[in-house]
mmCIF file of C-alpha atoms and ligand atoms in Angstrom:
data_model
loop_
_atom_site.group_PDB
_atom_site.id
_atom_site.type_symbol
_atom_site.label_atom_id
_atom_site.label_comp_id
_atom_site.label_asym_id
_atom_site.label_seq_id
_atom_site.Cartn_x
_atom_site.Cartn_y
_atom_site.Cartn_z
ATOM 1 C CA MET A 1 222.460 54.949 238.132
ATOM 2 C CA ILE A 2 222.368 51.934 240.774
ATOM 3 C CA THR A 3 221.785 48.346 239.275
ATOM 4 C CA VAL A 4 221.052 45.698 241.614
ATOM 5 C CA ILE A 5 221.953 42.236 240.313
ATOM 6 C CA ALA A 6 219.956 39.878 242.678
ATOM 7 C CA ASN A 7 218.324 36.668 242.969
ATOM 8 C CA LEU A 8 217.468 34.365 245.906
ATOM 9 C CA LYS A 9 219.413 31.456 244.594
ATOM 10 C CA GLY A 10 223.043 30.944 244.589
ATOM 11 C CA GLY A 11 224.964 30.007 241.459
ATOM 12 C CA SER A 12 222.698 31.781 239.024
ATOM 13 C CA GLY A 13 225.544 33.955 237.793
ATOM 14 C CA LYS A 14 225.160 37.314 239.911
ATOM 15 C CA SER A 15 228.582 38.072 240.770
ATOM 16 C CA THR A 16 229.606 36.684 237.209
ATOM 17 C CA VAL A 17 227.430 39.295 235.515
ATOM 18 C CA VAL A 18 228.108 42.148 238.173
ATOM 19 C CA PHE A 19 231.960 41.572 237.338
ATOM 20 C CA ASN A 20 231.721 41.354 233.538
ATOM 21 C CA LEU A 21 229.224 44.593 233.770
ATOM 22 C CA ALA A 22 231.696 46.333 235.905
ATOM 23 C CA MET A 23 234.570 45.349 233.292
ATOM 24 C CA TRP A 24 232.390 46.496 230.291
ATOM 25 C CA LEU A 25 231.271 49.863 231.710
ATOM 26 C CA GLN A 26 234.950 50.686 232.665
ATOM 27 C CA SER A 27 236.022 49.557 229.010
ATOM 28 C CA LYS A 28 233.403 52.461 227.818
ATOM 29 C CA ALA A 29 235.167 54.994 230.076
ATOM 30 C CA GLN A 30 232.480 54.939 232.754
ATOM 31 C CA PRO A 31 233.315 55.335 236.479
ATOM 32 C CA VAL A 32 232.230 52.105 238.347
ATOM 33 C CA VAL A 33 232.090 51.137 241.915
ATOM 34 C CA ALA A 34 230.780 47.590 242.931
ATOM 35 C CA TYR A 35 229.073 46.688 246.093
ATOM 36 C CA ASP A 36 229.300 42.859 247.340
ATOM 37 C CA LEU A 37 226.793 42.400 249.764
ATOM 38 C CA ASP A 38 227.312 38.531 249.645
ATOM 39 C CA PRO A 39 228.938 37.208 252.576
ATOM 40 C CA GLN A 40 230.650 34.680 250.174
ATOM 41 C CA CYS A 41 232.332 37.609 248.821
ATOM 42 C CA THR A 42 232.846 36.277 245.364
ATOM 43 C CA LEU A 43 233.225 39.668 243.754
ATOM 44 C CA SER A 44 235.494 41.033 246.376
ATOM 45 C CA ASP A 45 237.500 37.878 245.712
ATOM 46 C CA VAL A 46 237.625 38.441 242.020
ATOM 47 C CA GLY A 47 238.626 42.218 242.353
ATOM 48 C CA GLU A 48 241.461 40.988 244.633
ATOM 49 C CA VAL A 49 242.615 38.650 242.083
ATOM 50 C CA ARG A 50 242.723 41.132 239.370
ATOM 51 C CA ARG A 51 244.550 43.992 241.759
ATOM 52 C CA GLU A 52 246.961 41.026 242.608
ATOM 53 C CA GLU A 53 247.505 40.445 238.769
ATOM 54 C CA GLY A 54 248.109 44.071 238.310
ATOM 55 C CA TYR A 55 245.417 44.235 235.389
ATOM 56 C CA THR A 56 244.009 47.571 235.067
ATOM 57 C CA PRO A 57 241.670 49.408 235.631
ATOM 58 C CA PRO A 58 241.075 47.595 239.016
ATOM 59 C CA LEU A 59 237.576 47.144 240.208
ATOM 60 C CA GLN A 60 236.539 49.066 243.396
ATOM 61 C CA VAL A 61 234.714 46.760 245.475
ATOM 62 C CA TYR A 62 233.108 48.043 248.639
ATOM 63 C CA LEU A 63 231.176 45.888 251.329
ATOM 64 C CA GLY A 64 228.436 48.103 252.134
ATOM 65 C CA GLU A 65 229.169 48.298 255.868
ATOM 66 C CA GLY A 66 227.221 51.232 257.661
ATOM 67 C CA ASN A 67 224.394 53.092 256.237
ATOM 68 C CA LEU A 68 224.016 50.991 252.850
ATOM 69 C CA LYS A 69 221.205 53.190 251.211
ATOM 70 C CA GLU A 70 223.259 56.628 251.805
ATOM 71 C CA GLN A 71 226.368 54.971 250.422
ATOM 72 C CA LEU A 72 224.803 53.434 247.220
ATOM 73 C CA LYS A 73 223.179 56.859 246.427
ATOM 74 C CA TYR A 74 226.578 58.784 247.066
ATOM 75 C CA HIS A 75 228.442 57.676 243.872
ATOM 76 C CA PRO A 76 227.891 59.879 240.800
ATOM 77 C CA GLY A 77 228.766 57.056 238.282
ATOM 78 C CA GLU A 78 227.469 53.527 237.776
ATOM 79 C CA VAL A 79 226.780 51.527 240.823
ATOM 80 C CA LEU A 80 226.439 47.678 240.689
ATOM 81 C CA VAL A 81 225.329 46.082 243.508
ATOM 82 C CA ASP A 82 225.593 41.900 243.859
ATOM 83 C CA VAL A 83 223.167 40.384 246.292
ATOM 84 C CA GLY A 84 221.395 37.251 247.131
ATOM 85 C CA ALA A 85 219.392 35.473 249.925
ATOM 86 C CA ALA A 86 222.340 35.241 252.319
ATOM 87 C CA ASN A 87 221.932 39.026 253.257
ATOM 88 C CA MET A 88 218.153 39.868 253.096
ATOM 89 C CA GLU A 89 218.421 42.978 254.960
ATOM 90 C CA GLY A 90 221.445 44.380 252.572
ATOM 91 C CA MET A 91 219.027 43.191 249.750
ATOM 92 C CA LYS A 92 216.095 44.934 250.821
ATOM 93 C CA ALA A 93 218.072 48.107 251.230
ATOM 94 C CA ALA A 94 219.657 47.954 247.981
ATOM 95 C CA LEU A 95 216.316 47.249 246.095
ATOM 96 C CA SER A 96 214.837 50.268 247.835
ATOM 97 C CA VAL A 97 217.260 52.437 246.203
ATOM 98 C CA ALA A 98 217.624 50.619 242.885
ATOM 99 C CA ASP A 99 216.976 52.204 239.598
ATOM 100 C CA THR A 100 217.053 48.816 237.800
ATOM 101 C CA VAL A 101 216.930 45.311 239.321
ATOM 102 C CA LEU A 102 218.326 42.561 237.229
ATOM 103 C CA ILE A 103 217.810 39.124 237.931
ATOM 104 C CA PRO A 104 219.761 36.328 236.345
ATOM 105 C CA VAL A 105 217.615 32.953 235.981
ATOM 106 C CA PRO A 106 219.356 29.788 234.990
ATOM 107 C CA PRO A 107 216.884 27.726 232.783
ATOM 108 C CA SER A 108 214.914 25.250 234.950
ATOM 109 C CA GLN A 109 211.512 25.323 236.687
ATOM 110 C CA PRO A 110 212.915 25.688 240.411
ATOM 111 C CA ASP A 111 214.937 28.793 239.124
ATOM 112 C CA VAL A 112 211.514 30.181 237.758
ATOM 113 C CA TRP A 113 209.781 29.544 241.063
ATOM 114 C CA ALA A 114 212.659 31.327 242.918
ATOM 115 C CA THR A 115 212.102 34.116 240.867
ATOM 116 C CA GLN A 116 208.445 34.241 241.471
ATOM 117 C CA LYS A 117 209.360 34.412 245.286
ATOM 118 C CA PHE A 118 212.093 36.919 244.523
ATOM 119 C CA LEU A 119 209.144 39.195 242.907
ATOM 120 C CA LYS A 120 207.434 39.434 246.162
ATOM 121 C CA ILE A 121 210.341 40.418 248.175
ATOM 122 C CA ILE A 122 210.860 43.248 245.607
ATOM 123 C CA GLU A 123 207.396 44.324 245.648
ATOM 124 C CA GLU A 124 207.684 44.576 249.665
ATOM 125 C CA ALA A 125 211.050 46.235 249.217
ATOM 126 C CA ILE A 126 209.747 49.011 247.056
ATOM 127 C CA ALA A 127 206.365 49.237 248.461
ATOM 128 C CA ASP A 128 206.924 52.882 249.711
ATOM 129 C CA VAL A 129 209.468 54.292 247.025
ATOM 130 C CA LYS A 130 208.547 57.097 244.831
ATOM 131 C CA THR A 131 209.883 55.818 241.526
ATOM 132 C CA ARG A 132 209.708 51.960 240.796
ATOM 133 C CA PRO A 133 212.735 50.465 239.479
ATOM 134 C CA VAL A 134 212.769 48.743 236.206
ATOM 135 C CA VAL A 135 212.890 45.001 236.995
ATOM 136 C CA SER A 136 214.505 42.737 234.399
ATOM 137 C CA ALA A 137 215.103 39.196 234.171
ATOM 138 C CA PHE A 138 217.092 37.093 231.848
ATOM 139 C CA VAL A 139 218.466 33.612 231.026
ATOM 140 C CA ASN A 140 221.793 32.997 232.305
ATOM 141 C CA ARG A 141 223.639 29.822 231.650
ATOM 142 C CA ALA A 142 221.606 29.000 228.711
ATOM 143 C CA ASP A 143 222.141 25.846 226.822
ATOM 144 C CA THR A 144 224.007 26.365 223.555
ATOM 145 C CA HIS A 145 222.439 23.650 221.991
ATOM 146 C CA ARG A 146 219.094 24.641 220.185
ATOM 147 C CA ALA A 147 217.379 21.435 220.621
ATOM 148 C CA VAL A 148 217.418 22.129 224.132
ATOM 149 C CA ARG A 149 214.119 23.659 225.127
ATOM 150 C CA GLU A 150 214.756 24.762 228.531
ATOM 151 C CA SER A 151 216.072 28.194 227.957
ATOM 152 C CA ASP A 152 212.887 28.988 225.636
ATOM 153 C CA GLU A 153 210.590 27.705 228.266
ATOM 154 C CA THR A 154 212.018 29.447 231.196
ATOM 155 C CA GLU A 155 211.942 32.973 228.951
ATOM 156 C CA GLU A 156 207.969 32.031 228.359
ATOM 157 C CA ALA A 157 207.276 31.363 232.038
ATOM 158 C CA LEU A 158 209.310 34.472 233.277
ATOM 159 C CA GLY A 159 207.222 36.411 230.480
ATOM 160 C CA MET A 160 203.883 35.309 232.684
ATOM 161 C CA LEU A 161 205.331 36.722 235.952
ATOM 162 C CA PRO A 162 203.778 40.191 236.884
ATOM 163 C CA GLY A 163 205.884 43.226 237.217
ATOM 164 C CA ILE A 164 208.915 42.030 235.037
ATOM 165 C CA GLU A 165 210.464 42.788 231.893
ATOM 166 C CA VAL A 166 212.147 39.745 230.055
ATOM 167 C CA LEU A 167 215.354 40.685 228.278
ATOM 168 C CA PRO A 168 215.573 39.311 224.972
ATOM 169 C CA TYR A 169 219.427 38.634 225.448
ATOM 170 C CA ARG A 170 220.662 35.566 227.021
ATOM 171 C CA LEU A 171 224.087 34.431 228.151
ATOM 172 C CA CYS A 172 224.984 30.980 227.362
ATOM 173 C CA GLN A 173 226.600 28.531 229.659
ATOM 174 C CA ARG A 174 230.383 28.819 228.609
ATOM 175 C CA THR A 175 233.691 27.844 230.190
ATOM 176 C CA ILE A 176 234.947 31.345 229.457
ATOM 177 C CA TYR A 177 232.730 32.836 232.046
ATOM 178 C CA ARG A 178 234.007 30.632 234.689
ATOM 179 C CA ARG A 179 237.698 31.664 233.792
ATOM 180 C CA SER A 180 236.472 35.279 234.089
ATOM 181 C CA LEU A 181 235.910 35.141 237.707
ATOM 182 C CA SER A 182 238.826 32.787 238.420
ATOM 183 C CA GLU A 183 241.429 34.822 236.505
ATOM 184 C CA GLY A 184 240.076 38.448 237.334
ATOM 185 C CA LEU A 185 239.490 39.427 233.477
ATOM 186 C CA GLY A 186 236.436 40.083 231.677
ATOM 187 C CA VAL A 187 235.390 37.724 228.969
ATOM 188 C CA PHE A 188 236.158 40.298 226.437
ATOM 189 C CA GLU A 189 239.697 40.835 227.886
ATOM 190 C CA LEU A 190 240.238 36.925 227.782
ATOM 191 C CA SER A 191 239.146 36.472 224.277
ATOM 192 C CA ALA A 192 237.518 39.549 222.390
ATOM 193 C CA ARG A 193 236.724 37.341 219.604
ATOM 194 C CA SER A 194 234.669 34.813 221.681
ATOM 195 C CA LYS A 195 231.110 34.097 221.485
ATOM 196 C CA ALA A 196 230.609 35.064 225.067
ATOM 197 C CA SER A 197 232.284 38.418 224.368
ATOM 198 C CA SER A 198 229.933 39.126 221.664
ATOM 199 C CA GLU A 199 226.818 38.211 223.422
ATOM 200 C CA PHE A 200 227.734 39.848 226.333
ATOM 201 C CA GLU A 201 228.590 43.093 224.361
ATOM 202 C CA GLU A 202 224.954 42.827 223.045
ATOM 203 C CA PHE A 203 223.572 42.267 226.631
ATOM 204 C CA ALA A 204 225.457 45.042 228.084
ATOM 205 C CA ARG A 205 224.515 47.513 225.123
ATOM 206 C CA ALA A 206 221.114 46.864 225.796
ATOM 207 C CA LEU A 207 221.362 47.440 229.529
ATOM 208 C CA TYR A 208 223.313 50.654 228.916
ATOM 209 C CA PRO A 209 222.760 51.971 225.554
ATOM 210 C CA ASP A 210 224.049 55.579 226.399
ATOM 211 C CA TYR A 211 227.621 54.024 226.642
ATOM 212 C CA LYS A 212 227.788 51.501 223.379
ATOM 213 C CA ASP A 213 230.516 53.819 221.914
ATOM 214 C CA GLY A 214 232.799 54.132 224.710
ATOM 215 C CA LYS A 215 232.275 57.870 225.072
ATOM 216 C CA LYS A 216 231.624 59.546 228.261
ATOM 217 C CA ARG A 217 227.969 59.864 229.071
ATOM 218 C CA ARG A 218 226.583 63.229 227.959
ATOM 219 C CA LYS A 219 224.835 65.320 230.461
ATOM 220 C CA SER A 220 221.154 65.394 229.432
ATOM 221 C CA ALA A 221 220.344 68.779 227.819
HETATM 222 N N1 ADP B 1 227.092 31.863 231.876
HETATM 223 C C1 ADP B 1 227.924 30.901 232.513
HETATM 224 N N2 ADP B 1 228.631 29.945 231.963
HETATM 225 C C2 ADP B 1 229.177 29.264 232.813
HETATM 226 N N3 ADP B 1 229.453 29.388 234.039
HETATM 227 C C3 ADP B 1 228.964 30.143 234.751
HETATM 228 C C4 ADP B 1 228.114 31.475 234.010
HETATM 229 N N4 ADP B 1 227.461 32.007 234.774
HETATM 230 C C5 ADP B 1 228.006 31.574 236.056
HETATM 231 N N5 ADP B 1 228.751 30.822 235.804
HETATM 232 C C6 ADP B 1 229.752 29.988 236.859
HETATM 233 O O1 ADP B 1 228.798 29.648 237.857
HETATM 234 C C7 ADP B 1 229.219 29.682 239.218
HETATM 235 C C8 ADP B 1 228.431 30.417 240.008
HETATM 236 O O2 ADP B 1 228.253 31.623 239.331
HETATM 237 P P1 ADP B 1 228.272 33.184 240.524
HETATM 238 O O3 ADP B 1 228.425 34.158 239.523
HETATM 239 O O4 ADP B 1 229.273 32.944 241.217
HETATM 240 O O5 ADP B 1 226.823 32.808 240.786
HETATM 241 P P2 ADP B 1 226.180 33.612 242.141
HETATM 242 O O6 ADP B 1 226.911 34.899 242.416
HETATM 243 O O7 ADP B 1 224.517 33.846 241.655
HETATM 244 O O8 ADP B 1 226.049 32.722 243.127
HETATM 245 C C9 ADP B 1 230.896 30.219 238.830
HETATM 246 O O9 ADP B 1 231.614 29.174 238.952
HETATM 247 C C10 ADP B 1 230.663 30.943 237.652
HETATM 248 O O10 ADP B 1 231.842 31.088 236.995
HETATM 249 MG MG1 MG B 2 227.929 35.525 244.068
#
């Protein structure tokens, strides 16, 4: 399955989510490759840190040079794509072959507006595809204080946008996500009992319900 984690805005958590999803899928014995289509190359850098530190399994990161669509479709296992506005050509190609598009949205009005614009780009990119991808948005960097209303308001506003499903799972603003990128470890590898680890587990299980038990996906009968 090809999952494209994308958003027009930088800093929304694309690379953080791709890296942690990749680590989670690998922990459930799923083969994963990641494509880093962002010229900032955050994901490639994290993969490199992980390799240098000798953490296993390593993360296989491709840069997607050449015929991107063909490459993405070639892999039998899970494919995660990290892409933003800095590579619109790569983004459109990835969207056109995506099974799922996942949009991390920080809790703010400008981020909702940017998501609205991004949905138009998605529609253009998938105008000719046979099967539409599932397009989901979720709040990343949510405030941990219940009294702060921005995350609720952002979810409500996202819910009014056409063509997307709003996931009932949030990832909060937590230091451990930052450490995850800088140390090359998934949040559950850094601290299995952390709040980030449990919220990420719930989030990832919702996205990949077949893999929650850590067994290889059964071939469909
Ligand atoms: N839920 C979160 N909590 C805390 N920091 C986060 C969270 N998500 C992302 N970050 C941090 O925000 C910065 C930008 O995230 P990143 O994943 O690189 O965004 P993008 O790839 O969309 O530009 C990074 O330093 C990252 O560690
Ligand atoms: Mg990034």
